[in-house]
Each structure stands twice: as structure tokens, then as C-alpha cells.
Amino acid sequence: MAIEFTAFPRATEGRGASRRMRRAGKAPGIVYGGTARPTPIELDHNALFHALRNEAFHSSILTMRLDGAATKVLLRDVQMHPFRNEILHVDFQRVDENRKIHMKVPLHFINGENSPAVKLNGAIVSHVTTELDISCLPKDLPEFIEVDLIELDVGHSMHVSALKLPAGVIAVPQKTDPVVATAVVPRAQVETEEELAAAAAAAGAEGAAPAAATAEGAAAAPPAVEKKEEKKDDKKK
């Protein structure tokens, strides 16, 4: 589903103008790239703020309506106020349908709860990487990449090289093969299992000790009887 938003031309620039714009409920921005010059724009702050809460708004080809024209763009940067829910500035890049783009897209993890690591060993699956830098033509840009953890086992990790990417999409090469997800049994659970094993071993040792003592006593009894019988024979004599 295509995502559209409306922008308006911005006639004034500078910090003072941006502050006045934000006080009026607007967010300053810019559109750059392609053959056209960078264009200052302004957007409705609340509409943009709610749009930014949509994951797809960050990783999809967007349609920007400006002066009655529709332009394909990508969201490239958002500057937020350090402690207020206020957008300070936003950057968009024009899209050329015939040129590959580099984009970070989110990873969606599935089947972690059905993996051997979780079902058989009670492990916790850690999502080490939550987004992937990819390269593709705009028409092939996925909103997200699915990561299937159905075969993940304890002590093993899934790397970028193991991901099944959509057609036309490649991961941007890196010096290493980054870890995407890993499964580890919680330390507390390991310690509990070790304690139970130690307790079972101790119980087994304690049970074996009385049994050994009983066996020794039984073996020693006959000689004592023989000695008593010998004493009785001496008295008779």
C-alpha cells in the first residue's frame, strides 16, 4: 500500500524562521536528490509525528504531494528535540526509479518460540540486529525482511548470510558476517540444573552408604557366632 503525505513550499529559512514555524504547528524539512535543486518544505507537525510512528514510513517509497505534483521520495533523516515530542527537521530524498538505492529496512523475526532452542532447552532468543542495510531498485524495496528462526538451536547464531532476501535485494557487503540472532540458556536456569544434578548425585551417594554398611555387618556376623560356639565347647570340656 502506497503511503502519501502532503508538504508545502517553505519561503523562509534560518533558525528564527524554523522556531516560528514550529510554534505554528509546522515542521521544517527539505527534499533533495535527482536533477532538481534542494527544495525547502514544511509539513503539518502532528500529521508527520503520527506518520513517523508507522514503521513502513521509514522504509518505503513515499509519495509526496507538493504544489499539486506527486514525487517519489524516501525518508532519510529526522531530528527530534532532546526531551520533547517535537520534530526539529526532516529530510527526504527524491527517488530515481532506474537507480539502485541503499536503505535500512527492519527485520521481523518469526518462529523463535518454535525453535529447538526454546522448545527443548528453554533458551532465550536475542535479536542482535533489528535492521539490515540493503541495496535494490526502488520497485524491489521491501517494507521489512522476515527472519525465520525455526531451526535455531542453543549455542548457535543466525548470520546475515543465512537470511533469505526477496528477489532483487542484496545485503550491503560488510567486512564481517554480522550476527542477526542468537539463543542462550539463562545462567540461572543452568545453575539450577547443575544444583539439581549435584543434589541427585549426593542423594545417591547417601543411599549407597547405608547399604554398604549393612552388607559389611552381614558379612561380619558369622565369625562372631562361631566364636560363641567355641566358648560353649570349652565350658563343656
CSV table of N, CA, C and O in Angstrom, one decimal, residues 163-221:
chain,number,residue,atom,x,y,z
A,163,LEU,N,20.2,-15.3,5.7
A,163,LEU,CA,18.9,-14.7,5.5
A,163,LEU,C,18.4,-15.0,4.1
A,163,LEU,O,19.2,-14.9,3.1
A,164,LYS,N,17.1,-15.2,3.9
A,164,LYS,CA,16.5,-15.3,2.6
A,164,LYS,C,15.9,-14.0,2.2
A,164,LYS,O,14.9,-13.6,2.7
A,165,LEU,N,16.7,-13.3,1.3
A,165,LEU,CA,16.3,-12.0,0.9
A,165,LEU,C,15.3,-12.0,-0.3
A,165,LEU,O,15.4,-13.0,-1.2
A,166,PRO,N,14.4,-11.1,-0.4
A,166,PRO,CA,13.5,-11.0,-1.6
A,166,PRO,C,14.3,-10.9,-2.9
A,166,PRO,O,15.4,-10.4,-2.9
A,167,ALA,N,13.6,-11.2,-4.0
A,167,ALA,CA,14.2,-11.1,-5.3
A,167,ALA,C,14.6,-9.7,-5.6
A,167,ALA,O,13.9,-8.7,-5.3
A,168,GLY,N,15.8,-9.5,-6.1
A,168,GLY,CA,16.3,-8.2,-6.5
A,168,GLY,C,17.0,-7.4,-5.3
A,168,GLY,O,17.4,-6.3,-5.5
A,169,VAL,N,17.0,-8.0,-4.1
A,169,VAL,CA,17.5,-7.4,-2.9
A,169,VAL,C,18.8,-8.1,-2.5
A,169,VAL,O,18.9,-9.3,-2.4
A,170,ILE,N,19.8,-7.3,-2.2
A,170,ILE,CA,21.1,-7.8,-1.7
A,170,ILE,C,21.5,-7.0,-0.4
A,170,ILE,O,21.1,-5.9,-0.3
A,171,ALA,N,22.2,-7.7,0.5
A,171,ALA,CA,22.7,-7.1,1.7
A,171,ALA,C,23.9,-6.3,1.3
A,171,ALA,O,24.8,-6.8,0.5
A,172,VAL,N,24.1,-5.1,1.8
A,172,VAL,CA,25.3,-4.3,1.5
A,172,VAL,C,26.5,-5.0,2.1
A,172,VAL,O,26.5,-5.4,3.3
A,173,PRO,N,27.5,-5.4,1.3
A,173,PRO,CA,28.6,-6.1,1.8
A,173,PRO,C,29.3,-5.4,3.0
A,173,PRO,O,29.4,-4.2,3.0
A,174,GLN,N,29.7,-6.3,3.9
A,174,GLN,CA,30.5,-5.8,5.1
A,174,GLN,C,31.7,-6.7,5.3
A,174,GLN,O,31.8,-7.7,4.7
A,175,LYS,N,32.6,-6.2,6.1
A,175,LYS,CA,33.9,-6.9,6.3
A,175,LYS,C,33.6,-8.2,7.1
A,175,LYS,O,34.4,-9.2,6.9
A,176,THR,N,32.6,-8.3,7.9
A,176,THR,CA,32.3,-9.5,8.7
A,176,THR,C,30.9,-9.9,8.3
A,176,THR,O,30.2,-9.2,7.6
A,177,ASP,N,30.5,-11.1,8.8
A,177,ASP,CA,29.1,-11.6,8.6
A,177,ASP,C,28.4,-11.4,9.9
A,177,ASP,O,28.4,-12.2,10.8
A,178,PRO,N,27.7,-10.2,10.0
A,178,PRO,CA,27.1,-9.9,11.3
A,178,PRO,C,26.1,-10.9,11.8
A,178,PRO,O,25.4,-11.6,11.0
A,179,VAL,N,26.0,-11.1,13.1
A,179,VAL,CA,25.0,-11.9,13.8
A,179,VAL,C,23.7,-11.2,13.8
A,179,VAL,O,23.6,-10.1,14.2
A,180,VAL,N,22.7,-12.0,13.4
A,180,VAL,CA,21.3,-11.4,13.4
A,180,VAL,C,20.5,-11.8,14.7
A,180,VAL,O,19.9,-11.0,15.3
A,181,ALA,N,20.7,-13.1,15.1
A,181,ALA,CA,20.0,-13.6,16.3
A,181,ALA,C,20.8,-14.8,16.9
A,181,ALA,O,21.5,-15.5,16.2
A,182,THR,N,20.7,-14.9,18.2
A,182,THR,CA,21.4,-16.0,18.9
A,182,THR,C,20.5,-16.5,20.0
A,182,THR,O,19.6,-15.8,20.5
A,183,ALA,N,20.8,-17.8,20.5
A,183,ALA,CA,20.0,-18.4,21.5
A,183,ALA,C,20.9,-18.8,22.7
A,183,ALA,O,21.9,-19.5,22.5
A,184,VAL,N,20.5,-18.4,23.9
A,184,VAL,CA,21.3,-18.7,25.1
A,184,VAL,C,20.4,-19.1,26.2
A,184,VAL,O,19.4,-18.5,26.4
A,185,VAL,N,20.8,-20.2,26.9
A,185,VAL,CA,20.1,-20.6,28.1
A,185,VAL,C,20.4,-19.7,29.2
A,185,VAL,O,21.6,-19.4,29.5
A,186,PRO,N,19.4,-19.2,29.9
A,186,PRO,CA,19.7,-18.2,31.1
A,186,PRO,C,20.6,-18.9,32.1
A,186,PRO,O,20.5,-20.1,32.4
A,187,ARG,N,21.5,-18.1,32.6
A,187,ARG,CA,22.5,-18.6,33.6
A,187,ARG,C,21.8,-19.2,34.8
A,187,ARG,O,22.2,-20.2,35.3
A,188,ALA,N,20.8,-18.5,35.3
A,188,ALA,CA,20.1,-19.0,36.5
A,188,ALA,C,19.5,-20.4,36.2
A,188,ALA,O,19.6,-21.3,37.1
A,189,GLN,N,19.0,-20.7,35.0
A,189,GLN,CA,18.5,-22.0,34.7
A,189,GLN,C,19.6,-23.0,34.7
A,189,GLN,O,19.4,-24.2,35.1
A,190,VAL,N,20.7,-22.7,34.1
A,190,VAL,CA,21.9,-23.6,34.1
A,190,VAL,C,22.3,-23.9,35.5
A,190,VAL,O,22.6,-25.1,35.8
A,191,GLU,N,22.4,-22.9,36.3
A,191,GLU,CA,22.9,-23.1,37.7
A,191,GLU,C,21.9,-24.0,38.5
A,191,GLU,O,22.2,-24.9,39.2
A,192,THR,N,20.6,-23.8,38.2
A,192,THR,CA,19.5,-24.6,38.9
A,192,THR,C,19.7,-26.1,38.4
A,192,THR,O,19.6,-27.0,39.3
A,193,GLU,N,19.9,-26.3,37.1
A,193,GLU,CA,20.0,-27.7,36.6
A,193,GLU,C,21.3,-28.4,37.2
A,193,GLU,O,21.3,-29.5,37.6
A,194,GLU,N,22.4,-27.6,37.4
A,194,GLU,CA,23.6,-28.1,38.0
A,194,GLU,C,23.4,-28.5,39.4
A,194,GLU,O,23.8,-29.5,39.9
A,195,GLU,N,22.6,-27.6,40.2
A,195,GLU,CA,22.3,-27.9,41.6
A,195,GLU,C,21.5,-29.1,41.7
A,195,GLU,O,21.7,-29.9,42.6
A,196,LEU,N,20.5,-29.3,40.8
A,196,LEU,CA,19.6,-30.5,40.9
A,196,LEU,C,20.4,-31.8,40.6
A,196,LEU,O,20.2,-32.8,41.3
A,197,ALA,N,21.4,-31.7,39.7
A,197,ALA,CA,22.2,-32.8,39.3
A,197,ALA,C,23.1,-33.2,40.5
A,197,ALA,O,23.3,-34.3,40.9
A,198,ALA,N,23.7,-32.1,41.2
A,198,ALA,CA,24.5,-32.4,42.3
A,198,ALA,C,23.8,-33.0,43.5
A,198,ALA,O,24.2,-33.9,44.2
A,199,ALA,N,22.5,-32.5,43.7
A,199,ALA,CA,21.7,-33.0,44.8
A,199,ALA,C,21.3,-34.4,44.5
A,199,ALA,O,21.3,-35.3,45.5
A,200,ALA,N,21.0,-34.8,43.3
A,200,ALA,CA,20.7,-36.2,42.9
A,200,ALA,C,21.9,-37.1,43.2
A,200,ALA,O,21.8,-38.2,43.7
A,201,ALA,N,23.1,-36.6,42.8
A,201,ALA,CA,24.3,-37.4,43.0
A,201,ALA,C,24.6,-37.6,44.5
A,201,ALA,O,24.9,-38.7,44.9
A,202,ALA,N,24.3,-36.5,45.3
A,202,ALA,CA,24.6,-36.6,46.7
A,202,ALA,C,23.6,-37.6,47.4
A,202,ALA,O,24.0,-38.4,48.2
A,203,ALA,N,22.3,-37.5,46.9
A,203,ALA,CA,21.3,-38.4,47.4
A,203,ALA,C,21.7,-39.9,47.1
A,203,ALA,O,21.5,-40.8,47.9
A,204,GLY,N,22.2,-40.1,45.9
A,204,GLY,CA,22.6,-41.4,45.5
A,204,GLY,C,23.7,-42.0,46.3
A,204,GLY,O,23.7,-43.1,46.7
A,205,ALA,N,24.7,-41.1,46.7
A,205,ALA,CA,25.8,-41.5,47.5
A,205,ALA,C,25.4,-41.8,48.9
A,205,ALA,O,25.8,-42.8,49.5
A,206,GLU,N,24.4,-41.0,49.5
A,206,GLU,CA,24.0,-41.3,50.8
A,206,GLU,C,23.2,-42.6,50.9
A,206,GLU,O,23.3,-43.3,51.9
A,207,GLY,N,22.4,-42.9,49.8
A,207,GLY,CA,21.7,-44.1,49.8
A,207,GLY,C,22.6,-45.3,49.7
A,207,GLY,O,22.3,-46.4,50.2
A,208,ALA,N,23.7,-45.2,49.0
A,208,ALA,CA,24.6,-46.3,48.8
A,208,ALA,C,25.4,-46.6,50.1
A,208,ALA,O,25.8,-47.7,50.4
A,209,ALA,N,25.7,-45.6,51.0
A,209,ALA,CA,26.5,-45.8,52.2
A,209,ALA,C,25.8,-46.7,53.2
A,209,ALA,O,26.4,-47.7,53.7
A,210,PRO,N,24.5,-46.5,53.6
A,210,PRO,CA,23.8,-47.5,54.5
A,210,PRO,C,23.8,-48.9,53.9
A,210,PRO,O,23.9,-49.9,54.6
A,211,ALA,N,23.6,-49.0,52.6
A,211,ALA,CA,23.5,-50.3,52.0
A,211,ALA,C,24.9,-51.0,52.1
A,211,ALA,O,24.9,-52.2,52.4
A,212,ALA,N,26.0,-50.3,52.0
A,212,ALA,CA,27.3,-50.9,52.1
A,212,ALA,C,27.6,-51.3,53.5
A,212,ALA,O,28.1,-52.3,53.8
A,213,ALA,N,27.1,-50.4,54.5
A,213,ALA,CA,27.3,-50.8,55.9
A,213,ALA,C,26.5,-52.0,56.3
A,213,ALA,O,27.0,-52.9,57.1
A,214,THR,N,25.3,-52.2,55.8
A,214,THR,CA,24.5,-53.3,56.1
A,214,THR,C,25.2,-54.6,55.5
A,214,THR,O,25.2,-55.7,56.2
A,215,ALA,N,25.7,-54.5,54.3
A,215,ALA,CA,26.4,-55.6,53.7
A,215,ALA,C,27.6,-56.0,54.5
A,215,ALA,O,27.9,-57.2,54.7
A,216,GLU,N,28.4,-55.0,55.0
A,216,GLU,CA,29.6,-55.3,55.8
A,216,GLU,C,29.2,-56.0,57.1
A,216,GLU,O,29.8,-56.9,57.6
A,217,GLY,N,28.1,-55.5,57.7
A,217,GLY,CA,27.6,-56.1,59.0
A,217,GLY,C,27.2,-57.6,58.8
A,217,GLY,O,27.5,-58.4,59.6
A,218,ALA,N,26.6,-57.8,57.7
A,218,ALA,CA,26.1,-59.2,57.5
A,218,ALA,C,27.3,-60.1,57.2
A,218,ALA,O,27.3,-61.3,57.7
A,219,ALA,N,28.3,-59.6,56.6
A,219,ALA,CA,29.5,-60.4,56.4
A,219,ALA,C,30.3,-60.7,57.6
A,219,ALA,O,30.9,-61.8,57.8
A,220,ALA,N,30.2,-59.8,58.6
A,220,ALA,CA,31.0,-60.0,59.8
A,220,ALA,C,30.3,-60.8,60.8
A,220,ALA,O,30.9,-61.3,61.8
A,221,ALA,N,29.0,-61.0,60.7
A,221,ALA,CA,28.2,-61.8,61.7
A,221,ALA,C,28.6,-63.2,61.9
A,221,ALA,O,28.7,-63.7,63.0
